[in-house]
């Protein structure tokens, strides 16, 4: 039987509608709209598009967007000063510094300078530590979106075998903590995992976040598994995930497409995180 297709666009629209309502209430409470500061450095065209989309999404739900575009050759010192200024700005609830930064900048030092209360990307060591300890805090948007998709599909991870392919600080590791926090039995695979197929076939919940087109084949999927494809690989034929979708949908119980799966969730969860940060 063909898998149920999990519609990320629809779930993201629900999240945005929920956020818009919360923003309305919060604007009354605070006497101002919640604010998200975006910082874009350099001339990476993909980064410029991502930041523009994030700002537009803010406007749609009533979040004030404070945009900063320092020159591409900005010094580490000046960028740190901007972060400090935004940390202190009471109208700014969340700060997003679009990565990657140009090579002459130390991205870790910039991220570490963010006020953890405004760290809407969940990338500071404080946020990562809180998540690892299952304490309240801001969580990276993409893994948070994966959890929202699972919930929307009626999947309770408790007691289930979950396998994540990828161990990045942005996706794989925070997702490990989230799934563990939801009481799944979690295995994380990476580029040195000896037999990827054998581990993936154990998964009742399988999340692919490796950045390798169609790495996960149909044979690697346990019949009936819930498959979430985080991968976004730009090939000549178009945007392709880390899962061989055509083969996988014949085996899985439910699956996210690429595009239209995890992608739309990331910005929606950024908006949700900004509201969370504004609540303090
Ligand atoms: P990354 O390059 O930082 O990490 C990739 C991980 O995959 C590494 O831990 C690596 O060990 C593992 N890996 C690589 N090759 C492997 C293999 N052959 N077998 C097993 N593991 C392997 O990437 P990332 O930032 O975590 O992103 C992963 C993918 O998710 C990328 O395609 C990225 O574009 C996509 N992504 C999408 C969104 C979204 O909003 N849809 C957000 C973030 C990332």
Short mmCIF file of C-alpha atoms and ligand atoms in Angstrom, two decimals:
data_model
loop_
_atom_site.label_atom_id
_atom_site.label_comp_id
_atom_site.label_asym_id
_atom_site.label_seq_id
_atom_site.Cartn_x
_atom_site.Cartn_y
_atom_site.Cartn_z
CA UNK A 1 0.00 0.00 0.00
CA UNK A 2 1.32 3.45 -0.90
CA UNK A 3 2.40 5.68 1.99
CA UNK A 4 0.41 8.59 3.32
CA UNK A 5 2.08 11.81 2.13
CA UNK A 6 2.69 14.22 5.01
CA UNK A 7 1.87 17.72 3.71
CA UNK A 8 4.42 20.10 5.22
CA UNK A 9 2.86 23.13 3.55
CA UNK A 10 -0.48 22.49 5.23
CA UNK A 11 1.07 21.81 8.64
CA UNK A 12 3.23 24.95 8.30
CA UNK A 13 0.15 26.99 7.42
CA UNK A 14 -1.54 25.73 10.60
CA UNK A 15 1.50 26.72 12.67
CA UNK A 16 1.57 30.18 11.08
CA UNK A 17 -2.13 30.70 11.79
CA UNK A 18 -1.58 29.65 15.42
CA UNK A 19 1.40 32.03 15.67
CA UNK A 20 -0.56 34.92 14.13
CA UNK A 21 -3.20 34.56 16.85
CA UNK A 22 -0.56 34.46 19.59
CA UNK A 23 1.16 37.53 18.09
CA UNK A 24 -2.11 39.42 18.26
CA UNK A 25 -2.55 38.70 21.96
CA UNK A 26 1.12 39.31 22.73
CA UNK A 27 1.13 42.66 20.93
CA UNK A 28 -1.63 43.80 23.26
CA UNK A 29 0.20 42.50 26.34
CA UNK A 30 3.59 43.98 25.43
CA UNK A 31 2.27 47.21 23.92
CA UNK A 32 4.36 46.44 20.82
CA UNK A 33 4.65 43.57 18.36
CA UNK A 34 7.20 40.81 19.03
CA UNK A 35 10.37 41.59 17.07
CA UNK A 36 12.84 39.47 15.12
CA UNK A 37 16.21 40.90 14.09
CA UNK A 38 17.81 39.39 11.00
CA UNK A 39 21.51 39.86 10.26
CA UNK A 40 22.74 39.16 6.74
CA UNK A 41 26.46 39.45 6.00
CA UNK A 42 28.06 38.97 2.58
CA UNK A 43 26.60 38.33 -0.85
CA UNK A 44 25.59 34.66 -0.76
CA UNK A 45 22.46 34.65 -2.98
CA UNK A 46 20.85 31.67 -1.18
CA UNK A 47 21.28 33.39 2.20
CA UNK A 48 19.70 36.58 0.82
CA UNK A 49 16.66 34.59 -0.37
CA UNK A 50 16.30 32.75 2.98
CA UNK A 51 16.45 36.01 4.94
CA UNK A 52 13.96 37.72 2.65
CA UNK A 53 11.52 34.82 3.09
CA UNK A 54 11.93 34.94 6.86
CA UNK A 55 11.22 38.68 6.92
CA UNK A 56 8.15 38.29 4.71
CA UNK A 57 6.88 35.49 6.94
CA UNK A 58 7.29 37.76 9.98
CA UNK A 59 5.26 40.50 8.34
CA UNK A 60 2.45 38.08 7.47
CA UNK A 61 1.93 37.11 11.12
CA UNK A 62 2.50 40.59 12.58
CA UNK A 63 6.05 40.12 13.94
CA UNK A 64 8.18 43.28 13.51
CA UNK A 65 11.24 42.63 11.40
CA UNK A 66 14.46 44.52 12.25
CA UNK A 67 16.87 43.93 9.39
CA UNK A 68 20.62 44.56 9.44
CA UNK A 69 22.96 44.12 6.52
CA UNK A 70 26.50 45.01 7.55
CA UNK A 71 29.07 45.25 4.71
CA UNK A 72 30.59 41.94 3.53
CA UNK A 73 34.00 42.91 4.93
CA UNK A 74 32.63 43.83 8.39
CA UNK A 75 35.15 43.11 11.15
CA UNK A 76 34.56 40.51 13.86
CA UNK A 77 34.60 43.34 16.39
CA UNK A 78 31.92 45.37 14.59
CA UNK A 79 29.68 42.34 14.10
CA UNK A 80 30.02 41.45 17.78
CA UNK A 81 29.09 45.05 18.62
CA UNK A 82 25.94 44.71 16.49
CA UNK A 83 25.03 41.48 18.32
CA UNK A 84 25.51 43.25 21.66
CA UNK A 85 23.32 46.13 20.48
CA UNK A 86 20.57 43.70 19.47
CA UNK A 87 20.95 41.77 22.74
CA UNK A 88 20.25 45.04 24.57
CA UNK A 89 17.42 46.25 22.29
CA UNK A 90 14.14 45.74 24.14
CA UNK A 91 12.10 45.70 20.94
CA UNK A 92 14.09 42.73 19.65
CA UNK A 93 12.92 39.39 21.05
CA UNK A 94 14.78 37.11 18.66
CA UNK A 95 18.05 37.41 16.75
CA UNK A 96 18.86 35.43 13.65
CA UNK A 97 22.35 35.67 12.20
CA UNK A 98 22.14 33.97 8.82
CA UNK A 99 24.86 31.36 8.31
CA UNK A 100 27.26 30.74 6.70
CA UNK A 101 29.24 33.88 7.48
CA UNK A 102 32.13 34.97 5.24
CA UNK A 103 35.40 33.09 5.95
CA UNK A 104 37.16 35.97 7.73
CA UNK A 105 34.56 35.83 10.53
CA UNK A 106 34.47 33.37 13.44
CA UNK A 107 30.86 32.17 13.25
CA UNK A 108 31.06 30.22 16.54
CA UNK A 109 32.14 33.33 18.43
CA UNK A 110 29.30 35.36 16.90
CA UNK A 111 26.70 32.69 17.73
CA UNK A 112 28.10 32.33 21.26
CA UNK A 113 27.65 36.07 21.81
CA UNK A 114 23.87 35.86 21.29
CA UNK A 115 21.70 36.27 24.35
CA UNK A 116 20.37 32.68 24.82
CA UNK A 117 16.93 34.19 25.53
CA UNK A 118 16.94 35.63 22.00
CA UNK A 119 18.58 32.63 20.31
CA UNK A 120 15.65 31.74 18.04
CA UNK A 121 17.83 29.40 15.96
CA UNK A 122 18.69 27.46 19.12
CA UNK A 123 22.37 27.40 18.20
CA UNK A 124 24.14 28.72 21.30
CA UNK A 125 25.83 26.19 23.61
CA UNK A 126 23.38 27.26 26.35
CA UNK A 127 20.40 26.37 24.15
CA UNK A 128 22.05 23.09 23.09
CA UNK A 129 22.80 22.24 26.74
CA UNK A 130 19.26 22.97 27.85
CA UNK A 131 17.89 20.77 25.09
CA UNK A 132 20.29 17.95 25.93
CA UNK A 133 19.11 18.16 29.55
CA UNK A 134 15.47 18.27 28.48
CA UNK A 135 15.07 21.72 30.07
CA UNK A 136 12.90 24.49 28.59
CA UNK A 137 14.69 26.65 26.02
CA UNK A 138 14.85 27.60 22.37
CA UNK A 139 15.25 24.66 20.00
CA UNK A 140 16.62 24.72 16.40
CA UNK A 141 13.78 25.31 13.95
CA UNK A 142 14.23 22.39 11.54
CA UNK A 143 14.27 19.60 14.17
CA UNK A 144 11.35 21.32 15.90
CA UNK A 145 9.53 21.22 12.55
CA UNK A 146 10.20 17.48 12.29
CA UNK A 147 8.56 16.93 15.68
CA UNK A 148 5.57 19.03 14.61
CA UNK A 149 5.21 16.94 11.43
CA UNK A 150 5.27 13.72 13.46
CA UNK A 151 2.59 15.10 15.78
CA UNK A 152 0.48 16.18 12.80
CA UNK A 153 0.65 12.63 11.44
CA UNK A 154 -0.54 11.31 14.81
CA UNK A 155 2.81 9.66 15.58
CA UNK A 156 3.76 9.37 19.26
CA UNK A 157 7.49 8.55 19.39
CA UNK A 158 7.19 7.00 22.87
CA UNK A 159 8.60 3.47 22.90
CA UNK A 160 9.37 3.54 19.17
CA UNK A 161 12.66 2.79 17.41
CA UNK A 162 13.82 6.06 15.85
CA UNK A 163 16.83 6.34 13.56
CA UNK A 164 18.39 9.64 12.46
CA UNK A 165 20.82 9.76 9.56
CA UNK A 166 23.11 12.74 10.24
CA UNK A 167 24.71 14.18 13.39
CA UNK A 168 25.02 17.90 12.72
CA UNK A 169 24.58 20.49 15.47
CA UNK A 170 21.81 22.06 13.37
CA UNK A 171 19.66 18.99 12.71
CA UNK A 172 20.82 15.51 13.78
CA UNK A 173 21.95 16.20 17.35
CA UNK A 174 19.02 18.38 18.45
CA UNK A 175 16.64 15.88 16.89
CA UNK A 176 18.29 13.13 18.91
CA UNK A 177 17.50 15.04 22.10
CA UNK A 178 13.94 15.85 21.02
CA UNK A 179 13.13 12.24 20.12
CA UNK A 180 14.79 10.96 23.28
CA UNK A 181 12.81 13.54 25.26
CA UNK A 182 9.69 12.12 23.62
CA UNK A 183 10.73 8.67 24.91
CA UNK A 184 11.80 7.08 21.63
CA UNK A 185 14.75 4.67 21.50
CA UNK A 186 17.07 6.71 19.28
CA UNK A 187 20.02 5.73 17.11
CA UNK A 188 22.08 8.33 15.25
CA UNK A 189 23.89 7.31 12.06
CA UNK A 190 26.63 9.27 10.32
CA UNK A 191 29.17 9.01 7.52
CA UNK A 192 31.13 6.30 9.37
CA UNK A 193 28.18 4.10 10.29
CA UNK A 194 29.23 0.64 9.14
CA UNK A 195 25.97 -0.69 7.73
CA UNK A 196 23.51 2.14 7.22
CA UNK A 197 20.84 -0.04 5.64
CA UNK A 198 20.85 -2.50 8.51
CA UNK A 199 20.36 0.28 11.10
CA UNK A 200 17.74 2.15 9.05
CA UNK A 201 15.66 -1.03 8.62
CA UNK A 202 15.14 -1.08 12.41
CA UNK A 203 13.43 2.33 12.32
CA UNK A 204 9.76 2.85 12.98
CA UNK A 205 10.58 6.56 12.65
CA UNK A 206 13.35 7.31 10.13
CA UNK A 207 14.72 10.83 9.67
CA UNK A 208 17.21 11.50 6.88
CA UNK A 209 19.40 14.58 7.31
CA UNK A 210 22.65 13.83 5.54
CA UNK A 211 22.61 16.13 2.52
CA UNK A 212 23.18 13.19 0.15
CA UNK A 213 20.65 12.80 -2.67
CA UNK A 214 18.62 9.58 -2.40
CA UNK A 215 21.02 8.05 0.14
CA UNK A 216 18.12 6.18 1.75
CA UNK A 217 16.80 3.61 -0.69
CA UNK A 218 13.54 1.68 -0.57
CA UNK A 219 15.33 -1.43 0.76
CA UNK A 220 16.53 0.52 3.80
CA UNK A 221 12.99 1.22 4.97
CA UNK A 222 11.04 -0.94 7.38
CA UNK A 223 7.55 -1.58 6.02
CA UNK A 224 5.09 0.90 7.54
CA UNK A 225 7.81 3.26 8.87
CA UNK A 226 7.28 7.00 9.19
CA UNK A 227 9.93 8.63 6.97
CA UNK A 228 10.89 12.28 7.38
CA UNK A 229 13.24 13.65 4.72
CA UNK A 230 15.15 16.75 5.82
CA UNK A 231 17.57 16.66 2.88
CA UNK A 232 17.49 19.44 0.32
CA UNK A 233 19.85 18.73 -2.54
CA UNK A 234 19.83 21.02 -5.55
CA UNK A 235 20.44 18.87 -8.64
CA UNK A 236 19.95 19.72 -12.32
CA UNK A 237 16.65 17.82 -12.23
CA UNK A 238 15.48 20.04 -9.32
CA UNK A 239 15.29 19.80 -5.53
CA UNK A 240 15.83 16.23 -4.31
CA UNK A 241 15.72 14.80 -0.78
CA UNK A 242 17.99 12.30 0.98
CA UNK A 243 15.37 9.59 0.47
CA UNK A 244 14.53 7.84 -2.80
CA UNK A 245 10.94 9.06 -2.59
CA UNK A 246 9.47 6.95 -5.41
CA UNK A 247 10.79 3.68 -3.96
CA UNK A 248 10.25 4.69 -0.33
CA UNK A 249 6.59 5.58 -0.70
CA UNK A 250 5.84 2.01 -1.71
CA UNK A 251 7.23 0.71 1.60
CA UNK A 252 6.71 3.45 4.19
CA UNK A 253 3.53 4.07 6.16
CA UNK A 254 3.90 7.85 5.80
CA UNK A 255 6.52 10.05 4.19
CA UNK A 256 7.37 13.72 3.63
CA UNK A 257 7.99 14.89 0.07
CA UNK A 258 10.83 17.19 -1.04
CA UNK A 259 9.93 19.94 -1.67
CA UNK A 260 6.81 20.50 0.43
CA UNK A 261 7.74 18.49 3.52
CA UNK A 262 10.21 19.69 6.14
CA UNK A 263 11.22 22.83 4.19
CA UNK A 264 8.08 24.92 4.86
CA UNK A 265 8.23 23.96 8.56
CA UNK A 266 11.56 25.64 9.25
CA UNK A 267 10.33 29.23 8.81
CA UNK A 268 7.04 28.45 10.57
CA UNK A 269 8.98 27.22 13.62
CA UNK A 270 11.19 30.32 13.52
CA UNK A 271 8.04 32.40 13.94
CA UNK A 272 6.90 30.15 16.78
CA UNK A 273 10.32 30.49 18.45
CA UNK A 274 10.15 34.29 18.17
CA UNK A 275 6.82 34.26 20.01
CA UNK A 276 8.30 31.93 22.65
CA UNK A 277 11.28 34.28 23.07
CA UNK A 278 8.95 37.28 23.39
CA UNK A 279 7.06 35.54 26.19
CA UNK A 280 10.42 35.22 27.98
P1 LIG B 1 25.71 18.60 7.53
O1 LIG B 1 26.49 18.49 6.28
O2 LIG B 1 26.14 19.54 8.60
O3 LIG B 1 25.61 17.16 8.21
C1 LIG B 1 25.37 16.01 7.45
C2 LIG B 1 25.45 14.79 8.34
O4 LIG B 1 25.16 13.66 7.54
C3 LIG B 1 26.80 14.57 8.97
O5 LIG B 1 26.62 14.31 10.34
C4 LIG B 1 27.35 13.33 8.27
O6 LIG B 1 28.08 12.47 9.15
C5 LIG B 1 26.09 12.63 7.78
N1 LIG B 1 26.36 11.90 6.55
C6 LIG B 1 26.91 12.38 5.41
N2 LIG B 1 27.02 11.38 4.50
C7 LIG B 1 26.53 10.26 5.08
C8 LIG B 1 26.38 8.92 4.65
N3 LIG B 1 26.78 8.53 3.43
N4 LIG B 1 25.85 8.04 5.51
C9 LIG B 1 25.42 8.43 6.74
N5 LIG B 1 25.54 9.70 7.20
C10 LIG B 1 26.10 10.60 6.37
O7 LIG B 1 24.22 18.90 7.08
P2 LIG B 1 22.94 19.50 7.89
O8 LIG B 1 23.12 20.93 8.09
O9 LIG B 1 22.60 18.63 9.04
O10 LIG B 1 21.84 19.30 6.77
C11 LIG B 1 21.48 18.01 6.29
C12 LIG B 1 20.56 18.16 5.09
O11 LIG B 1 19.39 18.80 5.53
C13 LIG B 1 21.11 19.02 3.95
O12 LIG B 1 20.61 18.51 2.74
C14 LIG B 1 20.51 20.37 4.23
O13 LIG B 1 20.37 21.14 3.05
C15 LIG B 1 19.16 19.96 4.75
N6 LIG B 1 18.54 20.98 5.61
C16 LIG B 1 17.26 21.32 5.30
C17 LIG B 1 16.61 22.23 6.07
C18 LIG B 1 15.21 22.58 5.72
O14 LIG B 1 14.68 23.58 6.18
N7 LIG B 1 14.54 21.76 4.92
C19 LIG B 1 17.23 22.82 7.16
C20 LIG B 1 18.52 22.42 7.49
C21 LIG B 1 19.15 21.49 6.70
#
